[in-house]
Tab-separated table of C-alpha atoms in Angstrom:
chain	number	residue	atom	x	y	z
Y	1381	UNK	CA	-38.504	-18.606	-87.308
Y	1382	UNK	CA	-35.893	-15.663	-87.478
Y	1383	UNK	CA	-34.637	-16.003	-84.435
Y	1384	UNK	CA	-34.588	-20.141	-84.305
Y	1385	UNK	CA	-32.460	-19.957	-87.733
Y	1386	UNK	CA	-30.217	-16.715	-86.635
Y	1387	UNK	CA	-29.743	-18.589	-83.074
Y	1388	UNK	CA	-29.041	-22.218	-84.660
Y	1389	UNK	CA	-25.975	-20.774	-87.267
Y	1390	UNK	CA	-24.970	-18.432	-84.215
Y	1391	UNK	CA	-24.712	-21.640	-82.155
Y	1392	UNK	CA	-23.293	-23.425	-84.021
Y	1393	UNK	CA	-20.367	-21.758	-85.659
Y	1394	UNK	CA	-19.456	-20.217	-81.890
Y	1395	UNK	CA	-19.109	-24.030	-80.999
Y	1396	UNK	CA	-17.004	-24.647	-84.076
Y	1397	UNK	CA	-14.849	-21.849	-83.713
Y	1398	UNK	CA	-14.680	-22.598	-80.517
Y	1399	UNK	CA	-13.210	-26.379	-80.778
Y	1400	UNK	CA	-10.839	-24.857	-83.460
Y	1401	UNK	CA	-9.140	-22.282	-81.169
Y	1402	UNK	CA	-8.031	-24.879	-78.156
Y	1403	UNK	CA	-7.447	-23.112	-74.555
Y	1404	UNK	CA	-9.828	-20.842	-74.027
Y	1405	UNK	CA	-11.487	-21.372	-77.387
Y	1406	UNK	CA	-14.595	-23.372	-74.442
Y	1407	UNK	CA	-15.515	-19.729	-73.735
Y	1408	UNK	CA	-16.897	-19.363	-77.472
Y	1409	UNK	CA	-18.028	-22.588	-77.352
Y	1410	UNK	CA	-20.585	-22.057	-73.753
Y	1411	UNK	CA	-21.703	-19.029	-75.461
Y	1412	UNK	CA	-22.554	-21.190	-79.069
Y	1413	UNK	CA	-24.086	-24.176	-76.495
Y	1414	UNK	CA	-26.020	-21.077	-74.747
Y	1415	UNK	CA	-27.433	-20.098	-78.337
Y	1416	UNK	CA	-28.146	-23.203	-79.575
Y	1417	UNK	CA	-30.726	-23.888	-76.560
Y	1418	UNK	CA	-31.890	-20.351	-77.056
Y	1419	UNK	CA	-32.218	-21.888	-79.885
Y	1420	UNK	CA	-34.548	-24.808	-78.950
Y	1421	UNK	CA	-36.415	-22.457	-75.981
Y	1422	UNK	CA	-37.887	-20.427	-79.951
Y	1423	UNK	CA	-38.687	-23.613	-80.790
Y	1424	UNK	CA	-40.254	-25.991	-78.801
Y	1425	UNK	CA	-39.345	-25.259	-75.080
Y	1426	UNK	CA	-40.369	-22.017	-74.210
Y	1427	UNK	CA	-39.191	-19.162	-71.186
Y	1428	UNK	CA	-39.113	-21.247	-68.952
Y	1429	UNK	CA	-35.119	-21.727	-70.383
Y	1430	UNK	CA	-35.020	-18.871	-68.196
Y	1431	UNK	CA	-36.386	-19.989	-64.701
Y	1432	UNK	CA	-37.992	-16.345	-64.230
Y	1433	UNK	CA	-40.275	-16.438	-61.350
Y	1434	UNK	CA	-43.690	-14.816	-61.367
Y	1435	UNK	CA	-43.618	-13.866	-57.340
Y	1436	UNK	CA	-40.155	-11.802	-57.653
Y	1437	UNK	CA	-39.227	-11.459	-61.391
Y	1438	UNK	CA	-36.054	-13.314	-60.663
Y	1439	UNK	CA	-33.789	-15.803	-62.418
Y	1440	UNK	CA	-33.531	-19.334	-61.471
Y	1441	UNK	CA	-29.934	-19.528	-60.516
Y	1442	UNK	CA	-28.791	-22.725	-62.399
Y	1443	UNK	CA	-29.977	-20.901	-65.590
Y	1444	UNK	CA	-28.147	-18.297	-64.073
Y	1445	UNK	CA	-25.154	-20.282	-64.540
Y	1446	UNK	CA	-25.990	-22.463	-67.625
Y	1447	UNK	CA	-27.219	-19.305	-69.354
Y	1448	UNK	CA	-24.216	-16.677	-67.926
Y	1449	UNK	CA	-22.127	-16.200	-71.544
Y	1450	UNK	CA	-25.679	-15.372	-73.529
Y	1451	UNK	CA	-26.999	-13.622	-70.609
Y	1452	UNK	CA	-24.478	-11.069	-69.921
Y	1453	UNK	CA	-24.707	-10.775	-73.808
Y	1454	UNK	CA	-27.991	-10.316	-73.560
Y	1455	UNK	CA	-26.847	-7.224	-70.955
Y	1456	UNK	CA	-24.655	-6.204	-72.625
Y	1457	UNK	CA	-26.465	-5.126	-75.129
Y	1458	UNK	CA	-29.350	-3.775	-73.445
Y	1459	UNK	CA	-27.343	-1.711	-71.465
Y	1460	UNK	CA	-25.878	-0.461	-74.995
Y	1461	UNK	CA	-29.351	0.498	-76.508
Y	1462	UNK	CA	-30.023	2.481	-72.525
Y	1463	UNK	CA	-27.797	4.714	-73.448
Y	1464	UNK	CA	-27.282	5.649	-76.582
Y	1465	UNK	CA	-30.901	5.046	-78.096
Y	1466	UNK	CA	-31.633	8.784	-78.044
Y	1467	UNK	CA	-35.634	7.224	-76.669
Y	1468	UNK	CA	-37.538	8.010	-73.154
Y	1469	UNK	CA	-37.695	5.026	-71.058
Y	1470	UNK	CA	-40.893	4.757	-70.867
Y	1471	UNK	CA	-44.192	6.908	-72.233
Y	1472	UNK	CA	-48.141	8.511	-71.335
Y	1473	UNK	CA	-50.107	5.842	-72.937
Y	1474	UNK	CA	-53.350	7.367	-71.297
Y	1475	UNK	CA	-55.055	8.227	-68.195
Y	1476	UNK	CA	-52.933	5.339	-65.450
Y	1477	UNK	CA	-50.653	3.221	-68.084
Y	1478	UNK	CA	-47.658	3.749	-68.902
Y	1479	UNK	CA	-45.019	1.873	-71.230
Y	1480	UNK	CA	-41.027	1.167	-71.944
Y	1481	UNK	CA	-38.474	-0.226	-71.482
Y	1482	UNK	CA	-37.080	-2.134	-68.218
Y	1483	UNK	CA	-36.113	0.893	-65.331
Y	1484	UNK	CA	-34.195	0.879	-62.160
Y	1485	UNK	CA	-36.062	2.447	-59.882
Y	1486	UNK	CA	-35.286	5.906	-59.524
Y	1487	UNK	CA	-36.473	6.248	-64.114
Y	1488	UNK	CA	-39.680	4.768	-63.173
Y	1489	UNK	CA	-42.560	6.843	-63.317
Y	1490	UNK	CA	-43.770	8.411	-59.605
Y	1491	UNK	CA	-47.610	6.336	-58.389
Y	1492	UNK	CA	-47.198	3.135	-59.931
Y	1493	UNK	CA	-49.021	0.616	-57.888
Y	1494	UNK	CA	-48.724	-1.979	-60.637
Y	1495	UNK	CA	-45.529	-2.777	-62.202
Y	1496	UNK	CA	-45.855	-5.760	-65.098
Y	1497	UNK	CA	-43.024	-7.449	-66.721
Y	1498	UNK	CA	-43.365	-9.630	-69.819
Y	1499	UNK	CA	-39.325	-10.453	-70.232
Y	1500	UNK	CA	-37.600	-13.622	-69.515
Y	1501	UNK	CA	-33.765	-12.545	-69.618
Y	1502	UNK	CA	-33.894	-10.584	-67.307
Y	1503	UNK	CA	-34.400	-9.853	-63.825
Y	1504	UNK	CA	-36.877	-7.265	-62.187
Y	1505	UNK	CA	-33.677	-4.738	-60.754
Y	1506	UNK	CA	-33.341	-4.883	-56.501
Y	1507	UNK	CA	-36.064	-2.522	-55.406
Y	1508	UNK	CA	-39.050	-1.770	-58.539
Y	1509	UNK	CA	-41.027	-3.962	-57.093
Y	1510	UNK	CA	-40.829	-2.388	-53.263
Y	1511	UNK	CA	-44.647	-0.655	-52.322
Y	1512	UNK	CA	-45.841	-1.772	-55.533
Y	1513	UNK	CA	-47.810	-5.281	-56.626
Y	1514	UNK	CA	-46.498	-7.106	-59.858
Y	1515	UNK	CA	-47.020	-8.719	-62.274
Y	1516	UNK	CA	-45.028	-10.970	-64.869
Y	1517	UNK	CA	-45.589	-12.768	-67.599
Y	1518	UNK	CA	-42.507	-14.057	-68.694
Y	1519	UNK	CA	-42.637	-13.912	-72.618
Y	1520	UNK	CA	-39.143	-14.700	-75.165
Y	1521	UNK	CA	-38.111	-11.205	-77.402
Y	1522	UNK	CA	-40.476	-10.820	-80.408
Y	1523	UNK	CA	-42.698	-13.569	-79.412
Y	1524	UNK	CA	-46.267	-13.750	-77.553
Y	1525	UNK	CA	-47.280	-15.470	-74.750
Y	1526	UNK	CA	-50.237	-18.139	-74.314
Y	1527	UNK	CA	-53.519	-16.652	-75.289
Y	1528	UNK	CA	-55.603	-17.712	-72.694
Y	1529	UNK	CA	-52.534	-16.485	-70.195
Y	1530	UNK	CA	-52.499	-13.530	-72.331
Y	1531	UNK	CA	-56.751	-12.499	-72.089
Y	1532	UNK	CA	-56.352	-12.477	-68.537
Y	1533	UNK	CA	-52.594	-10.445	-68.165
Y	1534	UNK	CA	-54.784	-8.177	-69.890
Y	1535	UNK	CA	-57.606	-7.808	-68.150
Y	1536	UNK	CA	-56.609	-7.857	-65.187
Y	1537	UNK	CA	-54.340	-4.366	-66.038
Y	1538	UNK	CA	-57.777	-3.126	-67.238
Y	1539	UNK	CA	-59.383	-3.509	-64.084
Y	1540	UNK	CA	-56.856	-1.943	-62.372
Y	1541	UNK	CA	-57.879	1.080	-59.848
Y	1542	UNK	CA	-53.958	2.559	-59.788
Y	1543	UNK	CA	-51.248	3.570	-62.285
Y	1544	UNK	CA	-49.757	1.335	-64.187
Y	1545	UNK	CA	-46.285	0.477	-65.811
Y	1546	UNK	CA	-45.866	-2.092	-68.801
Y	1547	UNK	CA	-42.526	-3.023	-69.013
Y	1548	UNK	CA	-40.182	-5.650	-71.760
Y	1549	UNK	CA	-36.670	-5.423	-72.328
Y	1550	UNK	CA	-36.737	-1.900	-74.351
Y	1551	UNK	CA	-40.134	-1.249	-74.587
Y	1552	UNK	CA	-40.904	-1.684	-78.268
Y	1553	UNK	CA	-42.175	-5.039	-79.001
Y	1554	UNK	CA	-44.107	-7.078	-76.517
Y	1555	UNK	CA	-45.013	-4.339	-73.657
Y	1556	UNK	CA	-46.459	-2.755	-76.762
Y	1557	UNK	CA	-48.452	-6.062	-77.527
Y	1558	UNK	CA	-49.947	-6.112	-74.083
Y	1559	UNK	CA	-50.426	-1.974	-74.042
Y	1560	UNK	CA	-52.186	-2.412	-76.973
Y	1561	UNK	CA	-54.606	-4.991	-75.795
Y	1562	UNK	CA	-55.393	-3.355	-72.471
Y	1563	UNK	CA	-56.317	-0.091	-75.180
Y	1564	UNK	CA	-58.141	-1.868	-76.532
Y	1565	UNK	CA	-59.970	-3.445	-73.368
Y	1566	UNK	CA	-60.733	0.011	-71.905
Y	1567	UNK	CA	-62.363	1.038	-75.027
Y	1568	UNK	CA	-59.475	3.550	-76.276
Y	1569	UNK	CA	-58.690	1.927	-79.416
Y	1570	UNK	CA	-61.206	0.083	-81.721
Y	1571	UNK	CA	-59.351	-1.965	-83.287
Y	1572	UNK	CA	-55.415	-3.524	-83.426
Y	1573	UNK	CA	-54.231	-0.662	-85.778
Y	1574	UNK	CA	-55.917	1.773	-83.737
Y	1575	UNK	CA	-54.179	1.461	-80.845
Y	1576	UNK	CA	-50.094	0.561	-82.737
Y	1577	UNK	CA	-51.447	3.821	-84.160
Y	1578	UNK	CA	-51.733	5.244	-80.747
Y	1579	UNK	CA	-48.948	3.618	-79.242
Y	1580	UNK	CA	-46.387	4.529	-82.213
Y	1581	UNK	CA	-48.128	8.527	-81.467
Y	1582	UNK	CA	-46.317	7.953	-77.994
Y	1583	UNK	CA	-43.337	6.106	-78.351
Y	1584	UNK	CA	-42.564	6.152	-82.500
Y	1585	UNK	CA	-39.834	3.275	-82.009
Y	1586	UNK	CA	-42.609	0.490	-81.604
Y	1587	UNK	CA	-43.047	-2.186	-84.038
Y	1588	UNK	CA	-44.646	-4.952	-83.664
Y	1589	UNK	CA	-44.395	-7.967	-85.699
Y	1590	UNK	CA	-46.929	-10.136	-87.907
Y	1591	UNK	CA	-46.591	-12.106	-84.987
Y	1592	UNK	CA	-47.834	-9.685	-82.270
Y	1593	UNK	CA	-49.918	-8.008	-84.320
Y	1594	UNK	CA	-52.317	-11.266	-85.196
Y	1595	UNK	CA	-52.551	-12.493	-81.758
Y	1596	UNK	CA	-53.924	-8.499	-80.575
Y	1597	UNK	CA	-56.477	-9.295	-84.073
Y	1598	UNK	CA	-57.271	-12.983	-82.475
Y	1599	UNK	CA	-58.055	-12.078	-78.805
Y	1600	UNK	CA	-59.987	-8.608	-80.242
Y	1601	UNK	CA	-61.989	-7.161	-76.957
């Protein structure tokens, strides 16, 4: 709900500012419109506004054009976090399981055979999928996927015979939710609280919100 309120306020304010400025004010108005579209995504439309393809992890061209100011803002903020957060790109969680942020090819853990992508607003870096299987469940930031799709994804990861890398944008929420469920599915954690504690020991900045914790408690494993 807070994302809906925040993006609605930002969108309305930027639209108003753009109308008042005139000239290049259309740039602010475009960004304001994008924030309102993203607010609608959290309210009802869902991750599909980004056109993320589950086959290759790329965003749809129409979505990139429509949402370009928002995406530029989002990607720029990600680069700032990547540069200035004193945090590893990824962390070892359990045998055959790593979790972290969206990584470039030269940052990925060695010998990964399965790459799991939870982002909706980012394309997968070029070359990241080479020689790997790819699972993508696009999810809005700080949000959770459909329960049935979540269960199916977690079971595939839990049954995977090789090394797995799970990522979202920064590696604090969406990917942590999936990793926690995998720990439970593999019998390495008895409940959601224990799984979250294990993750925080490996990656201290992990922070699940109430919705993410509730999903873990609902699916069980």
